[in-house]
């Protein structure tokens, strides 16, 4: 339940000289549906961890849809008190809620489903705007938030922390195995790290703690004449889950998504 908003894909990116800027216009709008293709790490060849920028080959993929809607159109809108919420994304039967203003960035308010509603003490900043990249300015931004919520009989105290860095720019080329690239363009790379530490209680007595770390590398298009600009084209993401009481439950998984 700690793993929300994944994005993954396939790519070749090489570094380039110069600077790039994105203003936050890539933020989705209400009513928009974005299709992503995704593959598990085990289906990628060769391994992605060898280099920061690497040519990927997709061996298998399926389509995943993200539907962005108005919070007022969801059954859980009244669970949140932050008045600035203006966007939600449906993930199966779950919803994530955002304050997604183009002048501020993309800020996560919380999540809701039939069995729980989670609202942060303030919106957790995931993407700032405007974002710039050059050799001396990586624009590192960090933020934190806390929440207490209830899920399946457990009282959960969550401490969330996120950091975001515009750490590279380069040329992105995505291709399926044996085919010419179907996506190419100049991009900036935005690396985010989200850490969610959840301490659980039963009848007011501490039970155990968990930690989920999500490290995501987003490749976002920059302004090129005649092309669609400022879209999230490709994401490489690793999710690490720790059960501090029972390390045998620890897991690591990697997903890759690319815009369909």
mmCIF file of N, CA, C and O in Angstrom, residues 68-165:
data_model
loop_
_atom_site.group_PDB
_atom_site.id
_atom_site.type_symbol
_atom_site.label_atom_id
_atom_site.label_comp_id
_atom_site.label_asym_id
_atom_site.label_seq_id
_atom_site.Cartn_x
_atom_site.Cartn_y
_atom_site.Cartn_z
ATOM 1 N N UNK A 68 -6.689 11.038 -15.046
ATOM 2 C CA UNK A 68 -6.655 12.198 -14.163
ATOM 3 C C UNK A 68 -8.038 12.843 -14.130
ATOM 4 O O UNK A 68 -8.617 13.142 -15.171
ATOM 5 N N UNK A 69 -8.553 13.040 -12.913
ATOM 6 C CA UNK A 69 -9.916 13.545 -12.765
ATOM 7 C C UNK A 69 -9.944 14.609 -11.683
ATOM 8 O O UNK A 69 -9.008 14.783 -10.899
ATOM 9 N N UNK A 70 -11.054 15.318 -11.624
ATOM 10 C CA UNK A 70 -11.293 16.283 -10.550
ATOM 11 C C UNK A 70 -11.525 15.545 -9.240
ATOM 12 O O UNK A 70 -12.244 14.540 -9.207
ATOM 13 N N UNK A 71 -10.930 15.988 -8.114
ATOM 14 C CA UNK A 71 -11.205 15.334 -6.833
ATOM 15 C C UNK A 71 -12.696 15.266 -6.518
ATOM 16 O O UNK A 71 -13.156 14.289 -5.915
ATOM 17 N N UNK A 72 -13.450 16.286 -6.918
ATOM 18 C CA UNK A 72 -14.883 16.306 -6.621
ATOM 19 C C UNK A 72 -15.637 15.180 -7.318
ATOM 20 O O UNK A 72 -16.757 14.839 -6.914
ATOM 21 N N UNK A 73 -15.037 14.585 -8.341
ATOM 22 C CA UNK A 73 -15.703 13.498 -9.057
ATOM 23 C C UNK A 73 -15.409 12.134 -8.441
ATOM 24 O O UNK A 73 -15.895 11.123 -8.938
ATOM 25 N N UNK A 74 -14.615 12.099 -7.367
ATOM 26 C CA UNK A 74 -14.273 10.836 -6.717
ATOM 27 C C UNK A 74 -15.133 10.636 -5.472
ATOM 28 O O UNK A 74 -15.651 11.604 -4.900
ATOM 29 N N UNK A 75 -15.264 9.403 -5.000
ATOM 30 C CA UNK A 75 -16.076 9.167 -3.799
ATOM 31 C C UNK A 75 -15.383 9.558 -2.496
ATOM 32 O O UNK A 75 -15.990 9.485 -1.437
ATOM 33 N N UNK A 76 -14.103 9.983 -2.580
ATOM 34 C CA UNK A 76 -13.340 10.241 -1.352
ATOM 35 C C UNK A 76 -12.930 11.697 -1.204
ATOM 36 O O UNK A 76 -12.112 12.023 -0.343
ATOM 37 N N UNK A 77 -13.495 12.577 -2.017
ATOM 38 C CA UNK A 77 -13.070 13.978 -2.014
ATOM 39 C C UNK A 77 -13.198 14.614 -0.633
ATOM 40 O O UNK A 77 -12.341 15.388 -0.202
ATOM 41 N N UNK A 78 -14.254 14.306 0.104
ATOM 42 C CA UNK A 78 -14.500 14.960 1.383
ATOM 43 C C UNK A 78 -13.561 14.473 2.481
ATOM 44 O O UNK A 78 -13.579 15.002 3.592
ATOM 45 N N UNK A 79 -12.721 13.477 2.188
ATOM 46 C CA UNK A 79 -11.777 12.982 3.185
ATOM 47 C C UNK A 79 -10.594 13.925 3.371
ATOM 48 O O UNK A 79 -9.808 13.750 4.301
ATOM 49 N N UNK A 80 -10.487 14.954 2.509
ATOM 50 C CA UNK A 80 -9.311 15.818 2.526
ATOM 51 C C UNK A 80 -9.719 17.249 2.836
ATOM 52 O O UNK A 80 -10.707 17.759 2.311
ATOM 53 N N UNK A 81 -8.929 17.875 3.701
ATOM 54 C CA UNK A 81 -9.244 19.240 4.124
ATOM 55 C C UNK A 81 -8.455 20.295 3.370
ATOM 56 O O UNK A 81 -8.793 21.477 3.427
ATOM 57 N N UNK A 82 -7.382 19.911 2.659
ATOM 58 C CA UNK A 82 -6.560 20.884 1.941
ATOM 59 C C UNK A 82 -7.352 21.423 0.759
ATOM 60 O O UNK A 82 -7.689 20.695 -0.172
ATOM 61 N N UNK A 83 -7.645 22.719 0.804
ATOM 62 C CA UNK A 83 -8.569 23.292 -0.174
ATOM 63 C C UNK A 83 -7.976 23.382 -1.569
ATOM 64 O O UNK A 83 -8.711 23.461 -2.554
ATOM 65 N N UNK A 84 -6.648 23.367 -1.678
ATOM 66 C CA UNK A 84 -6.023 23.596 -2.979
ATOM 67 C C UNK A 84 -5.976 22.356 -3.856
ATOM 68 O O UNK A 84 -5.465 22.418 -4.975
ATOM 69 N N UNK A 85 -6.481 21.208 -3.384
ATOM 70 C CA UNK A 85 -6.437 20.003 -4.220
ATOM 71 C C UNK A 85 -7.238 20.259 -5.504
ATOM 72 O O UNK A 85 -8.368 20.729 -5.467
ATOM 73 N N UNK A 86 -6.641 19.964 -6.632
ATOM 74 C CA UNK A 86 -7.308 20.227 -7.906
ATOM 75 C C UNK A 86 -7.099 19.116 -8.926
ATOM 76 O O UNK A 86 -7.490 19.262 -10.073
ATOM 77 N N UNK A 87 -6.490 18.006 -8.507
ATOM 78 C CA UNK A 87 -6.227 16.926 -9.447
ATOM 79 C C UNK A 87 -6.132 15.622 -8.676
ATOM 80 O O UNK A 87 -5.595 15.577 -7.566
ATOM 81 N N UNK A 88 -6.676 14.564 -9.239
ATOM 82 C CA UNK A 88 -6.492 13.240 -8.665
ATOM 83 C C UNK A 88 -6.224 12.245 -9.779
ATOM 84 O O UNK A 88 -6.602 12.461 -10.928
ATOM 85 N N UNK A 89 -5.546 11.178 -9.426
ATOM 86 C CA UNK A 89 -5.245 10.127 -10.387
ATOM 87 C C UNK A 89 -5.829 8.831 -9.856
ATOM 88 O O UNK A 89 -5.701 8.516 -8.670
ATOM 89 N N UNK A 90 -6.502 8.112 -10.717
ATOM 90 C CA UNK A 90 -7.103 6.837 -10.325
ATOM 91 C C UNK A 90 -6.135 5.710 -10.626
ATOM 92 O O UNK A 90 -5.670 5.554 -11.758
ATOM 93 N N UNK A 91 -5.835 4.914 -9.589
ATOM 94 C CA UNK A 91 -4.968 3.764 -9.715
ATOM 95 C C UNK A 91 -5.766 2.546 -9.260
ATOM 96 O O UNK A 91 -5.767 2.207 -8.079
ATOM 97 N N UNK A 92 -6.495 1.927 -10.186
ATOM 98 C CA UNK A 92 -7.394 0.853 -9.807
ATOM 99 C C UNK A 92 -8.525 1.415 -8.965
ATOM 100 O O UNK A 92 -9.244 2.322 -9.394
ATOM 101 N N UNK A 93 -8.698 0.899 -7.735
ATOM 102 C CA UNK A 93 -9.728 1.402 -6.830
ATOM 103 C C UNK A 93 -9.177 2.451 -5.870
ATOM 104 O O UNK A 93 -9.880 2.896 -4.965
ATOM 105 N N UNK A 94 -7.925 2.847 -6.055
ATOM 106 C CA UNK A 94 -7.289 3.838 -5.190
ATOM 107 C C UNK A 94 -7.150 5.161 -5.925
ATOM 108 O O UNK A 94 -7.091 5.210 -7.154
ATOM 109 N N UNK A 95 -7.074 6.240 -5.146
ATOM 110 C CA UNK A 95 -6.904 7.569 -5.715
ATOM 111 C C UNK A 95 -5.767 8.289 -5.008
ATOM 112 O O UNK A 95 -5.624 8.190 -3.785
ATOM 113 N N UNK A 96 -4.968 9.001 -5.789
ATOM 114 C CA UNK A 96 -3.960 9.900 -5.239
ATOM 115 C C UNK A 96 -4.389 11.323 -5.555
ATOM 116 O O UNK A 96 -4.863 11.604 -6.662
ATOM 117 N N UNK A 97 -4.208 12.233 -4.591
ATOM 118 C CA UNK A 97 -4.714 13.607 -4.711
ATOM 119 C C UNK A 97 -3.555 14.595 -4.701
ATOM 120 O O UNK A 97 -2.611 14.446 -3.922
ATOM 121 N N UNK A 98 -3.684 15.617 -5.565
ATOM 122 C CA UNK A 98 -2.586 16.565 -5.745
ATOM 123 C C UNK A 98 -3.075 18.002 -5.736
ATOM 124 O O UNK A 98 -4.216 18.303 -6.085
ATOM 125 N N UNK A 99 -2.154 18.867 -5.345
ATOM 126 C CA UNK A 99 -2.227 20.285 -5.655
ATOM 127 C C UNK A 99 -1.254 20.471 -6.801
ATOM 128 O O UNK A 99 -0.040 20.508 -6.594
ATOM 129 N N UNK A 100 -1.765 20.536 -8.007
ATOM 130 C CA UNK A 100 -0.918 20.518 -9.196
ATOM 131 C C UNK A 100 -1.018 21.848 -9.926
ATOM 132 O O UNK A 100 -1.567 21.960 -11.015
ATOM 133 N N UNK A 101 -0.491 22.900 -9.315
ATOM 134 C CA UNK A 101 -0.509 24.214 -9.937
ATOM 135 C C UNK A 101 0.735 24.440 -10.778
ATOM 136 O O UNK A 101 1.845 24.140 -10.353
ATOM 137 N N UNK A 102 0.581 24.977 -11.972
ATOM 138 C CA UNK A 102 1.718 25.167 -12.872
ATOM 139 C C UNK A 102 2.729 26.159 -12.325
ATOM 140 O O UNK A 102 3.891 26.150 -12.714
ATOM 141 N N UNK A 103 2.308 27.041 -11.416
ATOM 142 C CA UNK A 103 3.232 28.015 -10.854
ATOM 143 C C UNK A 103 3.980 27.490 -9.639
ATOM 144 O O UNK A 103 4.919 28.127 -9.157
ATOM 145 N N UNK A 104 3.573 26.341 -9.145
ATOM 146 C CA UNK A 104 4.151 25.819 -7.911
ATOM 147 C C UNK A 104 4.813 24.469 -8.112
ATOM 148 O O UNK A 104 5.834 24.177 -7.533
ATOM 149 N N UNK A 105 4.246 23.619 -8.918
ATOM 150 C CA UNK A 105 4.778 22.288 -9.129
ATOM 151 C C UNK A 105 3.694 21.247 -8.934
ATOM 152 O O UNK A 105 2.507 21.505 -9.088
ATOM 153 N N UNK A 106 4.125 20.063 -8.560
ATOM 154 C CA UNK A 106 3.236 18.921 -8.419
ATOM 155 C C UNK A 106 3.367 18.432 -6.978
ATOM 156 O O UNK A 106 4.371 17.833 -6.599
ATOM 157 N N UNK A 107 2.339 18.699 -6.157
ATOM 158 C CA UNK A 107 2.412 18.453 -4.731
ATOM 159 C C UNK A 107 1.404 17.381 -4.323
ATOM 160 O O UNK A 107 0.210 17.486 -4.628
ATOM 161 N N UNK A 108 1.867 16.360 -3.627
ATOM 162 C CA UNK A 108 1.036 15.216 -3.246
ATOM 163 C C UNK A 108 0.335 15.506 -1.925
ATOM 164 O O UNK A 108 0.973 15.763 -0.909
ATOM 165 N N UNK A 109 -0.987 15.450 -1.929
ATOM 166 C CA UNK A 109 -1.781 15.701 -0.730
ATOM 167 C C UNK A 109 -2.017 14.428 0.064
ATOM 168 O O UNK A 109 -1.928 14.414 1.289
ATOM 169 N N UNK A 110 -2.327 13.331 -0.619
ATOM 170 C CA UNK A 110 -2.566 12.072 0.082
ATOM 171 C C UNK A 110 -3.228 11.056 -0.813
ATOM 172 O O UNK A 110 -3.302 11.233 -2.034
ATOM 173 N N UNK A 111 -3.726 9.988 -0.199
ATOM 174 C CA UNK A 111 -4.343 8.876 -0.913
ATOM 175 C C UNK A 111 -5.649 8.500 -0.238
ATOM 176 O O UNK A 111 -5.855 8.763 0.945
ATOM 177 N N UNK A 112 -6.518 7.837 -0.991
ATOM 178 C CA UNK A 112 -7.761 7.352 -0.402
ATOM 179 C C UNK A 112 -8.214 6.092 -1.128
ATOM 180 O O UNK A 112 -7.982 5.917 -2.325
ATOM 181 N N UNK A 113 -8.858 5.220 -0.377
ATOM 182 C CA UNK A 113 -9.467 4.002 -0.899
ATOM 183 C C UNK A 113 -10.583 3.621 0.060
ATOM 184 O O UNK A 113 -10.831 4.311 1.047
ATOM 185 N N UNK A 114 -11.250 2.517 -0.217
ATOM 186 C CA UNK A 114 -12.377 2.105 0.622
ATOM 187 C C UNK A 114 -11.981 1.881 2.074
ATOM 188 O O UNK A 114 -12.767 2.106 2.988
ATOM 189 N N UNK A 115 -10.751 1.404 2.300
ATOM 190 C CA UNK A 115 -10.368 1.029 3.664
ATOM 191 C C UNK A 115 -9.461 2.043 4.345
ATOM 192 O O UNK A 115 -8.998 1.801 5.459
ATOM 193 N N UNK A 116 -9.155 3.185 3.701
ATOM 194 C CA UNK A 116 -8.305 4.161 4.377
ATOM 195 C C UNK A 116 -8.304 5.480 3.623
ATOM 196 O O UNK A 116 -8.588 5.545 2.437
ATOM 197 N N UNK A 117 -7.984 6.540 4.369
ATOM 198 C CA UNK A 117 -7.742 7.860 3.786
ATOM 199 C C UNK A 117 -6.508 8.441 4.464
ATOM 200 O O UNK A 117 -6.428 8.481 5.692
ATOM 201 N N UNK A 118 -5.547 8.853 3.682
ATOM 202 C CA UNK A 118 -4.296 9.376 4.194
ATOM 203 C C UNK A 118 -4.145 10.814 3.707
ATOM 204 O O UNK A 118 -4.152 11.066 2.502
ATOM 205 N N UNK A 119 -4.013 11.764 4.641
ATOM 206 C CA UNK A 119 -3.791 13.162 4.277
ATOM 207 C C UNK A 119 -2.547 13.650 4.991
ATOM 208 O O UNK A 119 -2.420 13.501 6.214
ATOM 209 N N UNK A 120 -1.610 14.222 4.240
ATOM 210 C CA UNK A 120 -0.395 14.762 4.841
ATOM 211 C C UNK A 120 -0.684 16.087 5.531
ATOM 212 O O UNK A 120 -1.656 16.775 5.211
ATOM 213 N N UNK A 121 0.195 16.442 6.474
ATOM 214 C CA UNK A 121 -0.006 17.698 7.189
ATOM 215 C C UNK A 121 0.156 18.899 6.270
ATOM 216 O O UNK A 121 -0.336 19.985 6.557
ATOM 217 N N UNK A 122 0.867 18.728 5.178
ATOM 218 C CA UNK A 122 0.859 19.696 4.086
ATOM 219 C C UNK A 122 1.218 18.915 2.824
ATOM 220 O O UNK A 122 1.720 17.800 2.900
ATOM 221 N N UNK A 123 0.932 19.500 1.679
ATOM 222 C CA UNK A 123 1.177 18.791 0.424
ATOM 223 C C UNK A 123 2.669 18.511 0.268
ATOM 224 O O UNK A 123 3.501 19.402 0.414
ATOM 225 N N UNK A 124 3.010 17.270 -0.023
ATOM 226 C CA UNK A 124 4.398 16.848 -0.165
ATOM 227 C C UNK A 124 4.878 17.154 -1.576
ATOM 228 O O UNK A 124 4.364 16.609 -2.553
ATOM 229 N N UNK A 125 5.864 18.030 -1.696
ATOM 230 C CA UNK A 125 6.315 18.468 -3.020
ATOM 231 C C UNK A 125 7.091 17.355 -3.705
ATOM 232 O O UNK A 125 8.073 16.848 -3.183
ATOM 233 N N UNK A 126 6.628 16.958 -4.905
ATOM 234 C CA UNK A 126 7.308 15.948 -5.692
ATOM 235 C C UNK A 126 8.095 16.563 -6.847
ATOM 236 O O UNK A 126 9.240 16.204 -7.099
ATOM 237 N N UNK A 127 7.457 17.477 -7.592
ATOM 238 C CA UNK A 127 8.131 18.177 -8.675
ATOM 239 C C UNK A 127 7.997 19.675 -8.457
ATOM 240 O O UNK A 127 6.875 20.173 -8.357
ATOM 241 N N UNK A 128 9.093 20.408 -8.395
ATOM 242 C CA UNK A 128 8.984 21.867 -8.335
ATOM 243 C C UNK A 128 8.868 22.455 -9.730
ATOM 244 O O UNK A 128 9.140 21.796 -10.729
ATOM 245 N N UNK A 129 8.444 23.679 -9.804
ATOM 246 C CA UNK A 129 8.437 24.424 -11.064
ATOM 247 C C UNK A 129 8.891 25.845 -10.726
ATOM 248 O O UNK A 129 8.512 26.381 -9.699
ATOM 249 N N UNK A 130 9.712 26.451 -11.513
ATOM 250 C CA UNK A 130 10.321 25.981 -12.744
ATOM 251 C C UNK A 130 11.538 25.099 -12.424
ATOM 252 O O UNK A 130 12.200 25.303 -11.429
ATOM 253 N N UNK A 131 11.873 24.150 -13.321
ATOM 254 C CA UNK A 131 13.041 23.308 -13.136
ATOM 255 C C UNK A 131 14.066 23.629 -14.210
ATOM 256 O O UNK A 131 13.751 23.698 -15.395
ATOM 257 N N UNK A 132 15.296 23.830 -13.770
ATOM 258 C CA UNK A 132 16.394 24.150 -14.676
ATOM 259 C C UNK A 132 17.513 23.137 -14.517
ATOM 260 O O UNK A 132 17.697 22.572 -13.441
ATOM 261 N N UNK A 133 18.289 22.948 -15.589
ATOM 262 C CA UNK A 133 19.502 22.146 -15.485
ATOM 263 C C UNK A 133 20.647 22.877 -16.161
ATOM 264 O O UNK A 133 20.524 23.352 -17.289
ATOM 265 N N UNK A 134 21.755 22.974 -15.462
ATOM 266 C CA UNK A 134 23.034 23.309 -16.074
ATOM 267 C C UNK A 134 24.118 22.713 -15.191
ATOM 268 O O UNK A 134 23.836 22.108 -14.154
ATOM 269 N N UNK A 135 25.356 22.869 -15.593
ATOM 270 C CA UNK A 135 26.436 22.168 -14.910
ATOM 271 C C UNK A 135 26.620 22.616 -13.469
ATOM 272 O O UNK A 135 27.166 21.871 -12.643
ATOM 273 N N UNK A 136 26.181 23.821 -13.139
ATOM 274 C CA UNK A 136 26.400 24.327 -11.785
ATOM 275 C C UNK A 136 25.129 24.382 -10.951
ATOM 276 O O UNK A 136 25.197 24.595 -9.745
ATOM 277 N N UNK A 137 23.963 24.197 -11.565
ATOM 278 C CA UNK A 137 22.700 24.316 -10.849
ATOM 279 C C UNK A 137 21.883 23.052 -11.048
ATOM 280 O O UNK A 137 21.250 22.863 -12.083
ATOM 281 N N UNK A 138 21.900 22.187 -10.046
ATOM 282 C CA UNK A 138 21.099 20.961 -10.127
ATOM 283 C C UNK A 138 19.758 21.112 -9.437
ATOM 284 O O UNK A 138 18.971 20.183 -9.412
ATOM 285 N N UNK A 139 19.507 22.257 -8.872
ATOM 286 C CA UNK A 139 18.218 22.613 -8.293
ATOM 287 C C UNK A 139 17.671 21.505 -7.392
ATOM 288 O O UNK A 139 16.619 20.938 -7.628
ATOM 289 N N UNK A 140 18.420 21.199 -6.343
ATOM 290 C CA UNK A 140 17.992 20.188 -5.395
ATOM 291 C C UNK A 140 16.931 20.763 -4.465
ATOM 292 O O UNK A 140 17.124 21.805 -3.848
ATOM 293 N N UNK A 141 15.782 20.095 -4.388
ATOM 294 C CA UNK A 141 14.668 20.520 -3.557
ATOM 295 C C UNK A 141 14.279 19.344 -2.664
ATOM 296 O O UNK A 141 14.205 18.205 -3.123
ATOM 297 N N UNK A 142 14.019 19.601 -1.378
ATOM 298 C CA UNK A 142 13.581 18.536 -0.482
ATOM 299 C C UNK A 142 12.373 19.007 0.318
ATOM 300 O O UNK A 142 12.154 20.207 0.493
ATOM 301 N N UNK A 143 11.592 18.053 0.793
ATOM 302 C CA UNK A 143 10.369 18.381 1.511
ATOM 303 C C UNK A 143 10.019 17.205 2.421
ATOM 304 O O UNK A 143 10.507 16.084 2.230
ATOM 305 N N UNK A 144 9.160 17.449 3.413
ATOM 306 C CA UNK A 144 8.734 16.374 4.303
ATOM 307 C C UNK A 144 7.307 16.628 4.758
ATOM 308 O O UNK A 144 6.802 17.750 4.688
ATOM 309 N N UNK A 145 6.662 15.577 5.227
ATOM 310 C CA UNK A 145 5.283 15.674 5.697
ATOM 311 C C UNK A 145 5.019 14.507 6.628
ATOM 312 O O UNK A 145 5.733 13.498 6.616
ATOM 313 N N UNK A 146 3.989 14.632 7.460
ATOM 314 C CA UNK A 146 3.618 13.552 8.375
ATOM 315 C C UNK A 146 2.120 13.312 8.275
ATOM 316 O O UNK A 146 1.356 14.166 7.813
ATOM 317 N N UNK A 147 1.701 12.135 8.736
ATOM 318 C CA UNK A 147 0.289 11.796 8.693
ATOM 319 C C UNK A 147 0.020 10.667 9.672
ATOM 320 O O UNK A 147 0.888 9.827 9.937
ATOM 321 N N UNK A 148 -1.175 10.650 10.226
ATOM 322 C CA UNK A 148 -1.675 9.516 10.999
ATOM 323 C C UNK A 148 -2.965 9.042 10.321
ATOM 324 O O UNK A 148 -3.867 9.847 10.080
ATOM 325 N N UNK A 149 -3.021 7.769 9.978
ATOM 326 C CA UNK A 149 -4.216 7.243 9.320
ATOM 327 C C UNK A 149 -4.467 5.817 9.793
ATOM 328 O O UNK A 149 -3.652 5.229 10.507
ATOM 329 N N UNK A 150 -5.595 5.290 9.395
ATOM 330 C CA UNK A 150 -6.006 3.952 9.829
ATOM 331 C C UNK A 150 -6.232 3.075 8.606
ATOM 332 O O UNK A 150 -6.855 3.501 7.625
ATOM 333 N N UNK A 151 -5.702 1.869 8.662
ATOM 334 C CA UNK A 151 -5.801 0.969 7.531
ATOM 335 C C UNK A 151 -5.938 -0.463 8.034
ATOM 336 O O UNK A 151 -5.047 -0.979 8.708
ATOM 337 N N UNK A 152 -7.079 -1.083 7.727
ATOM 338 C CA UNK A 152 -7.328 -2.483 8.063
ATOM 339 C C UNK A 152 -7.067 -2.747 9.551
ATOM 340 O O UNK A 152 -6.416 -3.730 9.933
ATOM 341 N N UNK A 153 -7.569 -1.860 10.413
ATOM 342 C CA UNK A 153 -7.470 -2.054 11.851
ATOM 343 C C UNK A 153 -6.189 -1.562 12.482
ATOM 344 O O UNK A 153 -6.045 -1.596 13.709
ATOM 345 N N UNK A 154 -5.231 -1.125 11.674
ATOM 346 C CA UNK A 154 -3.966 -0.624 12.192
ATOM 347 C C UNK A 154 -3.972 0.904 12.225
ATOM 348 O O UNK A 154 -4.503 1.556 11.324
ATOM 349 N N UNK A 155 -3.380 1.471 13.252
ATOM 350 C CA UNK A 155 -3.114 2.905 13.291
ATOM 351 C C UNK A 155 -1.699 3.106 12.759
ATOM 352 O O UNK A 155 -0.741 2.516 13.277
ATOM 353 N N UNK A 156 -1.576 3.911 11.730
ATOM 354 C CA UNK A 156 -0.296 4.074 11.048
ATOM 355 C C UNK A 156 0.176 5.518 11.183
ATOM 356 O O UNK A 156 -0.566 6.450 10.862
ATOM 357 N N UNK A 157 1.398 5.702 11.661
ATOM 358 C CA UNK A 157 2.031 7.012 11.726
ATOM 359 C C UNK A 157 3.079 7.056 10.620
ATOM 360 O O UNK A 157 4.055 6.296 10.656
ATOM 361 N N UNK A 158 2.874 7.926 9.653
ATOM 362 C CA UNK A 158 3.783 8.003 8.511
ATOM 363 C C UNK A 158 4.616 9.276 8.548
ATOM 364 O O UNK A 158 4.097 10.369 8.763
ATOM 365 N N UNK A 159 5.913 9.121 8.322
ATOM 366 C CA UNK A 159 6.829 10.230 8.088
ATOM 367 C C UNK A 159 7.311 10.105 6.648
ATOM 368 O O UNK A 159 7.945 9.106 6.286
ATOM 369 N N UNK A 160 6.995 11.097 5.839
ATOM 370 C CA UNK A 160 7.342 11.062 4.424
ATOM 371 C C UNK A 160 8.398 12.123 4.126
ATOM 372 O O UNK A 160 8.337 13.240 4.651
ATOM 373 N N UNK A 161 9.359 11.770 3.289
ATOM 374 C CA UNK A 161 10.392 12.713 2.874
ATOM 375 C C UNK A 161 10.631 12.532 1.383
ATOM 376 O O UNK A 161 10.670 11.406 0.886
ATOM 377 N N UNK A 162 10.795 13.628 0.693
ATOM 378 C CA UNK A 162 11.079 13.558 -0.740
ATOM 379 C C UNK A 162 12.185 14.531 -1.090
ATOM 380 O O UNK A 162 12.345 15.579 -0.458
ATOM 381 N N UNK A 163 12.973 14.177 -2.078
ATOM 382 C CA UNK A 163 13.967 15.084 -2.647
ATOM 383 C C UNK A 163 13.885 14.985 -4.160
ATOM 384 O O UNK A 163 13.558 13.930 -4.714
ATOM 385 N N UNK A 164 14.168 16.091 -4.819
ATOM 386 C CA UNK A 164 14.047 16.166 -6.285
ATOM 387 C C UNK A 164 15.236 16.942 -6.805
ATOM 388 O O UNK A 164 15.569 18.015 -6.293
ATOM 389 N N UNK A 165 15.888 16.398 -7.831
ATOM 390 C CA UNK A 165 17.067 17.044 -8.400
ATOM 391 C C UNK A 165 17.025 16.939 -9.916
ATOM 392 O O UNK A 165 16.814 15.862 -10.474
#
